[in-house]
Coordinates of C-alpha atoms and ligand atoms in Angstrom, one line a residue:
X141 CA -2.6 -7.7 10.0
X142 CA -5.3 -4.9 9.8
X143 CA -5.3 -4.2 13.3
X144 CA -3.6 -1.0 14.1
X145 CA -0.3 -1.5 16.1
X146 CA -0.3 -0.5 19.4
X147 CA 3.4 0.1 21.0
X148 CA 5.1 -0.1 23.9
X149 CA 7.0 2.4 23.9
X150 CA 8.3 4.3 20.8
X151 CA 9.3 7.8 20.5
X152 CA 7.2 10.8 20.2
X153 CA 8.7 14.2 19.0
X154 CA 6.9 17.2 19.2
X155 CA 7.9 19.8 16.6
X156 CA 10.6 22.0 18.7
X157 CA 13.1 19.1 18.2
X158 CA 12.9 20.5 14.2
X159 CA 14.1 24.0 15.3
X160 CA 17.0 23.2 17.2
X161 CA 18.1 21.2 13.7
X162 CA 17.1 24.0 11.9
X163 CA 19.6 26.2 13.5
X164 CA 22.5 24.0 13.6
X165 CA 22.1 23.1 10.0
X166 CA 21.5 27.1 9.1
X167 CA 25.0 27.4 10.7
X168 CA 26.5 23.8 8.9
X169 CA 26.8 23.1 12.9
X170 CA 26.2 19.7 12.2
X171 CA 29.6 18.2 13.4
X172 CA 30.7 17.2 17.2
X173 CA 29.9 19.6 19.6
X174 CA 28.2 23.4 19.0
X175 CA 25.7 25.0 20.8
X176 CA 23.1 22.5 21.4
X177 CA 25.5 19.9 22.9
X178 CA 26.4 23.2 25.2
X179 CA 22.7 23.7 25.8
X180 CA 21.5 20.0 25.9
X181 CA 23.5 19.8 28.6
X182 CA 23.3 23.0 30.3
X183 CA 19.7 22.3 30.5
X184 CA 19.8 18.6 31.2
X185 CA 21.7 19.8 34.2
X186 CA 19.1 22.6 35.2
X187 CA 16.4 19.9 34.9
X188 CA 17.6 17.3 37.3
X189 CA 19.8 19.1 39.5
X190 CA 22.8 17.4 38.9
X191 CA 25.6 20.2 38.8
X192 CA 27.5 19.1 35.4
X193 CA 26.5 16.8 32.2
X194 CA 28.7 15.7 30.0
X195 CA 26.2 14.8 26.3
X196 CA 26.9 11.5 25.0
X197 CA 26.6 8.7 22.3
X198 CA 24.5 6.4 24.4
X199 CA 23.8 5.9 27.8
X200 CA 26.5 2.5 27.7
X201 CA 29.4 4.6 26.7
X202 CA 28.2 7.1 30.4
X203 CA 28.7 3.6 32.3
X204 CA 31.7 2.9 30.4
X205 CA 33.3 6.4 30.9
X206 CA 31.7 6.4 35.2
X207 CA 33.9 2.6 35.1
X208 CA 37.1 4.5 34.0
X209 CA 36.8 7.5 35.5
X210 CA 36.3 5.3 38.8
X211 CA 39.7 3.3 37.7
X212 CA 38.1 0.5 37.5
X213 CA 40.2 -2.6 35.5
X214 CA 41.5 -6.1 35.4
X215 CA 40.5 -7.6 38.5
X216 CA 38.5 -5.1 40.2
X217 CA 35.1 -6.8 41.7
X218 CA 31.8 -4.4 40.7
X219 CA 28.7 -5.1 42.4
X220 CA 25.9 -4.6 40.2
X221 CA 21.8 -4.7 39.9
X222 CA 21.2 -8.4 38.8
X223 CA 17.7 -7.4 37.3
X224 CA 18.2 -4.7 34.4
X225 CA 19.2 -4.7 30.0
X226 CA 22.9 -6.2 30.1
X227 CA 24.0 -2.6 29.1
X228 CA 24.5 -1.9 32.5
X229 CA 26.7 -4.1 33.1
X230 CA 28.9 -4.7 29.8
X231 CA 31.1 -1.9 30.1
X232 CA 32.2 -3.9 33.4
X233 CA 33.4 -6.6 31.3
X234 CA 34.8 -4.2 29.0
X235 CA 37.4 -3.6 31.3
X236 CA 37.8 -6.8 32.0
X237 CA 36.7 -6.8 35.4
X238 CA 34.6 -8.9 37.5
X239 CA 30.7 -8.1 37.8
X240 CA 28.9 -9.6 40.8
X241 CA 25.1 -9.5 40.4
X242 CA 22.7 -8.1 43.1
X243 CA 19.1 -9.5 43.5
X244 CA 16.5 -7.3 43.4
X245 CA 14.2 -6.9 46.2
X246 CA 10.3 -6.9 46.3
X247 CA 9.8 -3.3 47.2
X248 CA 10.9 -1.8 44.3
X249 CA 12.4 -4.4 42.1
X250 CA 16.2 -2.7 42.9
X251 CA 18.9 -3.1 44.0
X252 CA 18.5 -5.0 47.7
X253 CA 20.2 -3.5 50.1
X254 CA 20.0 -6.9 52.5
X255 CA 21.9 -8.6 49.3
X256 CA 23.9 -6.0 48.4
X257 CA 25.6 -6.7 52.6
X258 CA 26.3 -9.9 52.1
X259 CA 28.2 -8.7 49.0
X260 CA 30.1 -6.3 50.5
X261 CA 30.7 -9.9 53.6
X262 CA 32.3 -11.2 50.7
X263 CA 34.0 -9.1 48.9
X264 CA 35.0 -6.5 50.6
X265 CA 36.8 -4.2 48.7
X266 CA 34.7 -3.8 45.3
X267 CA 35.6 -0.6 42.9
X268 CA 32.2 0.5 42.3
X269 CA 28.7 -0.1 42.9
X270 CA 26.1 0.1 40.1
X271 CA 22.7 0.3 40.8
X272 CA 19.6 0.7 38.3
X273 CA 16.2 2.2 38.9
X274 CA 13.5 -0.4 36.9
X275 CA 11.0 0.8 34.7
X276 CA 11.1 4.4 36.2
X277 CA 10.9 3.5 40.2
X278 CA 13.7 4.7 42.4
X279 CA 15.6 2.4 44.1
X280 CA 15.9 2.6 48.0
X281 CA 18.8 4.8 47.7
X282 CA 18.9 5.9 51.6
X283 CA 19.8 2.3 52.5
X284 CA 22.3 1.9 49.3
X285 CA 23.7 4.9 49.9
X286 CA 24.6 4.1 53.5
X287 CA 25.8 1.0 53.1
X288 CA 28.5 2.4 50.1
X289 CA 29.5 5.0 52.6
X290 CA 30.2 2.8 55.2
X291 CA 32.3 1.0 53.0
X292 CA 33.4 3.8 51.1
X293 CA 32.7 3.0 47.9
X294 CA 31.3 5.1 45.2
X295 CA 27.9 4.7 43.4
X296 CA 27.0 4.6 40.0
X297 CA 23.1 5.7 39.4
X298 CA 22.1 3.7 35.8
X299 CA 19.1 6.4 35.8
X300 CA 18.7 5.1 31.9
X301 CA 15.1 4.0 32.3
X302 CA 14.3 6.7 35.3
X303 CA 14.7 10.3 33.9
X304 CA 12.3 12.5 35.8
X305 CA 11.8 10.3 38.6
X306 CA 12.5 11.5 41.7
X307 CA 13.5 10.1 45.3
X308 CA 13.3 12.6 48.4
X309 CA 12.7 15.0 46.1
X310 CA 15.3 14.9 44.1
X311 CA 16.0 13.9 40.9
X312 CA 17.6 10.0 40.0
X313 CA 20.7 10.2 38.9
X314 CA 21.8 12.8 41.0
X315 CA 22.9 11.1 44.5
X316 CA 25.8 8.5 43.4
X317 CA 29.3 9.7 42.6
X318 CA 28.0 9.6 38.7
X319 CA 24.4 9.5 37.5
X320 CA 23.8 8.0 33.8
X321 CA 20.9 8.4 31.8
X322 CA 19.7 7.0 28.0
X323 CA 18.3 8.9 25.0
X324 CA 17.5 5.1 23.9
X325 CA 14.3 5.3 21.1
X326 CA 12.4 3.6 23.5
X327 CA 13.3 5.5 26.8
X328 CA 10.6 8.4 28.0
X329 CA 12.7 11.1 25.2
X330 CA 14.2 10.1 23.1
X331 CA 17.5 11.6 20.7
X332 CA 17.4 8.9 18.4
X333 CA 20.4 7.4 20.3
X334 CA 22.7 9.2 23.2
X335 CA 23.6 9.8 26.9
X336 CA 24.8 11.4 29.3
X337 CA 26.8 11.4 32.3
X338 CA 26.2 13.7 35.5
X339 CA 27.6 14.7 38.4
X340 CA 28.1 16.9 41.0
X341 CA 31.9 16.8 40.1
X342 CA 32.7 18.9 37.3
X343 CA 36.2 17.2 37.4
X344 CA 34.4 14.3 36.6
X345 CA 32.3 15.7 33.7
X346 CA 35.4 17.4 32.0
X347 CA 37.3 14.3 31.8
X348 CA 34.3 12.5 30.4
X349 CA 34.5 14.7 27.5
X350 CA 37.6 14.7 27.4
X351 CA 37.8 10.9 27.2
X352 CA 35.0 10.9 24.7
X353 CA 37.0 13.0 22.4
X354 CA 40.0 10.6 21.8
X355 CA 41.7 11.6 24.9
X356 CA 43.4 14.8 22.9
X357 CA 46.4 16.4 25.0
X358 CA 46.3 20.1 25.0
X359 CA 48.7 20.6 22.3
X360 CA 49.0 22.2 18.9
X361 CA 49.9 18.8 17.1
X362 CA 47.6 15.0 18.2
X363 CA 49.4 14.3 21.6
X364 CA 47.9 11.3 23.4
X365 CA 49.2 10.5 26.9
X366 CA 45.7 8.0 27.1
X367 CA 43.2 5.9 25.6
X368 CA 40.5 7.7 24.8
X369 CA 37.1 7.2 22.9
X370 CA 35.1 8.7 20.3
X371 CA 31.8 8.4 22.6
X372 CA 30.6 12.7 21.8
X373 CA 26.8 13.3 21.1
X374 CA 26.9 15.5 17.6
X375 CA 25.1 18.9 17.5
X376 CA 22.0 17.3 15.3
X377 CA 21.4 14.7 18.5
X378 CA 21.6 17.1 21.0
X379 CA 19.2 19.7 19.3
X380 CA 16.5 17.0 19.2
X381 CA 17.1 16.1 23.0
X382 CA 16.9 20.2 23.9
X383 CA 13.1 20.1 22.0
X384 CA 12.1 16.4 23.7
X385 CA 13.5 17.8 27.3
X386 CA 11.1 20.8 26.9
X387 CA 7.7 17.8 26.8
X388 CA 9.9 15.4 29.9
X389 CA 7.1 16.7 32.1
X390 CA 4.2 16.4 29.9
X391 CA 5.3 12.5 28.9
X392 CA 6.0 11.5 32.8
X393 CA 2.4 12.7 33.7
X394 CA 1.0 11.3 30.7
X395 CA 3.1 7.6 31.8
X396 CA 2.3 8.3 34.9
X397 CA -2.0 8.9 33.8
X398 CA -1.1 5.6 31.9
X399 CA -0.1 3.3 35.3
X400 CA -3.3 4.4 37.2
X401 CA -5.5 3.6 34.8
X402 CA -4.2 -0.3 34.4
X403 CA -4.0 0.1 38.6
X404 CA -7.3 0.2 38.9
X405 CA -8.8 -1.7 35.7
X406 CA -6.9 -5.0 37.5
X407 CA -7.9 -3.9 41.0
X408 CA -10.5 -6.6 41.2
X409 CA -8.3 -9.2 40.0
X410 CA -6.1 -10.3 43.1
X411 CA -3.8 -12.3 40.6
X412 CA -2.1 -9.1 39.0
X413 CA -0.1 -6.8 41.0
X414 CA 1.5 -4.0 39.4
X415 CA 5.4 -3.1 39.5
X416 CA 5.8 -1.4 42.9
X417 CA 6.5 2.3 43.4
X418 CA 8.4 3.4 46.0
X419 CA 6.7 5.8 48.2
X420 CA 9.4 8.0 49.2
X421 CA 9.4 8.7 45.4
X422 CA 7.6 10.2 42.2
X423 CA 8.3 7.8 39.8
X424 CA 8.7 8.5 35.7
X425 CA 6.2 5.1 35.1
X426 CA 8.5 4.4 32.0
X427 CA 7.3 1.7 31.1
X428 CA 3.8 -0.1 33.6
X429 CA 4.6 -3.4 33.8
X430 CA 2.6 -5.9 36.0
X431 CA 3.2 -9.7 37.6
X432 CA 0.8 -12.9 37.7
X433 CA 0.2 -15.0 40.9
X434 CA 2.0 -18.3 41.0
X435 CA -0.6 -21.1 40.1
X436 CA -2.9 -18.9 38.5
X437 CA -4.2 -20.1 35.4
X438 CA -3.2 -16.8 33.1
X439 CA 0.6 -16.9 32.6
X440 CA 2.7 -13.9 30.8
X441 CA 3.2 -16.3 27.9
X442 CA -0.7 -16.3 27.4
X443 CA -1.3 -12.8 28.1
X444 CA 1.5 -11.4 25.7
X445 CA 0.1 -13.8 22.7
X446 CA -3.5 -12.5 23.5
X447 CA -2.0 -9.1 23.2
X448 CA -0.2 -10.2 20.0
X449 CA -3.6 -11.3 18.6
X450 CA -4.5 -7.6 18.9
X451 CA -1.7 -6.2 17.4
X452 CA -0.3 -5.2 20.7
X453 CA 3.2 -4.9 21.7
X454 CA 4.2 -6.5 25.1
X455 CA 7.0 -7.7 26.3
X456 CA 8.9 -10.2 28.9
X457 CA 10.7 -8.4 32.5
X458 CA 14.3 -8.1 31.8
X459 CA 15.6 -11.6 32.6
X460 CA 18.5 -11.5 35.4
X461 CA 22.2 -11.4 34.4
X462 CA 22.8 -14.3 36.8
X463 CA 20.6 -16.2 34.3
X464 CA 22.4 -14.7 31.0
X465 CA 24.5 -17.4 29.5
X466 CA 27.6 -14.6 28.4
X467 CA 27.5 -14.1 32.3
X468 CA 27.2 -17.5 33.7
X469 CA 31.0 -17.3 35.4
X470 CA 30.2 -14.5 37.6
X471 CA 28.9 -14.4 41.5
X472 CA 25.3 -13.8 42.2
X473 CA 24.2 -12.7 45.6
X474 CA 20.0 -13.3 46.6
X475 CA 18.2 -11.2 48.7
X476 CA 16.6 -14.4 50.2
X477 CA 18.4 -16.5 52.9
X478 CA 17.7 -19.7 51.7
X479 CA 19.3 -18.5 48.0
X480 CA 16.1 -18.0 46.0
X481 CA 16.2 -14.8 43.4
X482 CA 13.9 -12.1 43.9
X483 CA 14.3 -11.2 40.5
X484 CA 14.1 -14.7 38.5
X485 CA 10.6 -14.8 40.2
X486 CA 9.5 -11.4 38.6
X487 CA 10.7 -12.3 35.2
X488 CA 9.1 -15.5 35.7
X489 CA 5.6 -14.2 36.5
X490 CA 5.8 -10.8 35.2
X491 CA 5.5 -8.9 31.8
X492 CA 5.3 -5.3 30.7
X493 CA 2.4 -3.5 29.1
X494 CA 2.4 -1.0 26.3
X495 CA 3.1 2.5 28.2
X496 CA 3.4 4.5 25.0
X497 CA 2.3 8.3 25.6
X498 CA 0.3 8.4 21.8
X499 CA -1.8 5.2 23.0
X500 CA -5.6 6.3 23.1
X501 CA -8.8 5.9 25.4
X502 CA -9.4 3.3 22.8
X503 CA -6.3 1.8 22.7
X504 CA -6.2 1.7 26.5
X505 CA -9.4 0.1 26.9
X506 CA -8.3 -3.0 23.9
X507 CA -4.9 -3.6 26.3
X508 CA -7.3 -3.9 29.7
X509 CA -10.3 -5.7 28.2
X510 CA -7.5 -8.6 26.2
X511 CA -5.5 -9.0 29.6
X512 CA -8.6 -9.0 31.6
X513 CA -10.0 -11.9 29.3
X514 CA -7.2 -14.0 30.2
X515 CA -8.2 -13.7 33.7
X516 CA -12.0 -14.6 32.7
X517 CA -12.7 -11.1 33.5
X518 CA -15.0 -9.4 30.4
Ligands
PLP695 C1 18.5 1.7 27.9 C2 19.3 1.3 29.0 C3 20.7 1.5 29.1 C4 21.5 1.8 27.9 O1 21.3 3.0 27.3 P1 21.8 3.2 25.7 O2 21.6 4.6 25.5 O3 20.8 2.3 24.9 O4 23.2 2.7 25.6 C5 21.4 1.2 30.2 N1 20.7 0.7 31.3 C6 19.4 0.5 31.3 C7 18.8 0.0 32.6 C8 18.7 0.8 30.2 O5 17.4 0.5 30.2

């Protein structure tokens, strides 16, 4: 095809990432840790707020590490967001425990708090709670958060997708127990691959790493009193993370300039909605993502092949874990009262749109007029 690609969502670097390599390869720094593991995640936690980071090999090994450093194993019930990328829940069955899916709710496509009672009605003694903020928009966390108080259980954030969003003011990631995020290629930047895991605990940060470097007793010979995990970020990852974090702000406003623009190109078509924000946030607009009427005679099927005629990348919502056949055994709790999932319906109707920060005026205007056309719209 001759038609220039037009992405999703695929990494931009900026230049400053090349520095930060420079030095640690000037230094043959390349290996595990060094200085821009150190400063990756000294600045990571300056960024958000958080208090401690421990750097990462991906954002599944912080939800594996939050799981273990929670104790959770064989048995234990965790309540998870039914609506996200199975990474957020693997490391659950990892430890061979039991995941039981949340549905999302309309406001904000998270976690629902009305479901997430009715869990905790029926089972009430889960190990953890794990909730995800879609595409960039917080989650209502003031409700969450209470109701995991009440029953004393701690949170896990999955802020993976929602890096430089904030809730209340304050940074995602930073209110559970643990706080995740995702250096993913596609997330909003990008290490090539890597995590991290954040909390206000620096207990909890220190035995991260400690678990993420094969669980080494202090000792002059290997002593091992645990399982550990070779789940470190290496000094070459973290350097390109320290130059990406320095543009966070520059990409969110740029996502951000990005959701507006398809806002109000598909104002006067009552069929689309766009992915809700929450207003007691300042969401990161990851990725702008929009759903289709029931009945209407577009569908995300015919919108994402009209896009692929162009050359454009779209792609389907995340479809449910309750729906996922490697996850059929497990519980599923709707926010609905007569059973119906919140989040089946937005996969069903809905579809994202490429939110890539290098897309142009020009590209931006091919995306609106294709989807508009589908709608009859010119
Ligand atoms: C990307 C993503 C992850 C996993 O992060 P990796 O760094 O790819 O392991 C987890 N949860 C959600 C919601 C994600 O989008």
């Amino acid at each position: 095809m001759d038609k220039k690609r037009i992405y999703l969502s695929c990494p931009t670097m900026h230049g400053e990432e090349q520095k930060f390599i420079q030095e640690a390869f000037d230094t043959n720094w390349v290996a595990p840790l060094g200085p821009n593991v150190n400063g990756f995640e000294a600045e990571m936690a300056a960024y958000t707020g958080c208090g401690h980071a421990a750097a990462l090999s991906a954002g599944t090994a912080a939800i594996h590490l939050a799981l273990k450093l929670l104790g959770v194993e064989q048995g234990d019930v965790v309540f998870v967001s039914d609506l996200t990328f199975s990474a957020t829940c693997n490391p659950i069955v990892y430890e061979k425990a039991t995941p039981v899916f949340i549905d999302a709710e309309p406001d904000t496509w998270n976690m629902s708090p009305e479901a997430l009672k009715k869990a905790f009605a029926l089972y009430p003694h889960p190990k953890a709670v794990i909730c995800v903020h879609l595409y960039g928009t917080p989650a209502r966390l003031a409700e969450i958060m209470a109701i995991c108080a009440e029953h004393q259980v701690p949170l896990i954030e999955d802020a993976a997708e929602s890096l430089g969003s904030t809730y209340q003011g304050r940074h995602t990631g930073t209110f559970g127990k643990m706080g995740i995020y995702s250096f993913n290629g596609n997330k909003i930047i990008t290490t090539s691959g890597g995590g991290m895991l954040v909390s206000a605990d620096e207990e909890l940060t220190k035995r991260a790493t400690f678990l993420a470097t094969q669980a080494r007793d202090p000792a002059r010979h290997y002593q091992h009193s645990q399982i550990g995990y070779n789940y470190r970020m290496s000094n070459i990852t973290a350097g390109i993370g320290r130059g990406q974090l320095l543009h966070l702000e520059e990409h969110k406003a740029i996502k951000q300039s990005i959701y507006r623009q398809y806002q109000e190109a598909f104002a006067d078509i009552p069929e689309i909605s766009m992915n809700p924000l929450n207003p007691e946030g300042d969401a990161n607009n990851w990725l702008s993502c929009m759903t289709i009427d029931a009945g209407s005679e577009a569908t995300p099927d015919k919108v994402m092949d009209a896009l692929a005629e162009e050359n454009i990348e779209s792609r389907p919502i995340w479809k449910p874990m309750h729906l996922q056949p490697v996850f059929e055994q497990y519980d599923f709790i709707a926010h609905h009262e007569d059973g119906s999932s919140v989040g089946a319906d937005i996969f069903e109707r809905g579809l994202c749109l490429p939110s890539d920060i290098k897309n142009t005026p020009e590209d931006m205007r091919l995306i609106i007029g294709t989807v508009k056309k589908c709608f009859g719209r010119a």
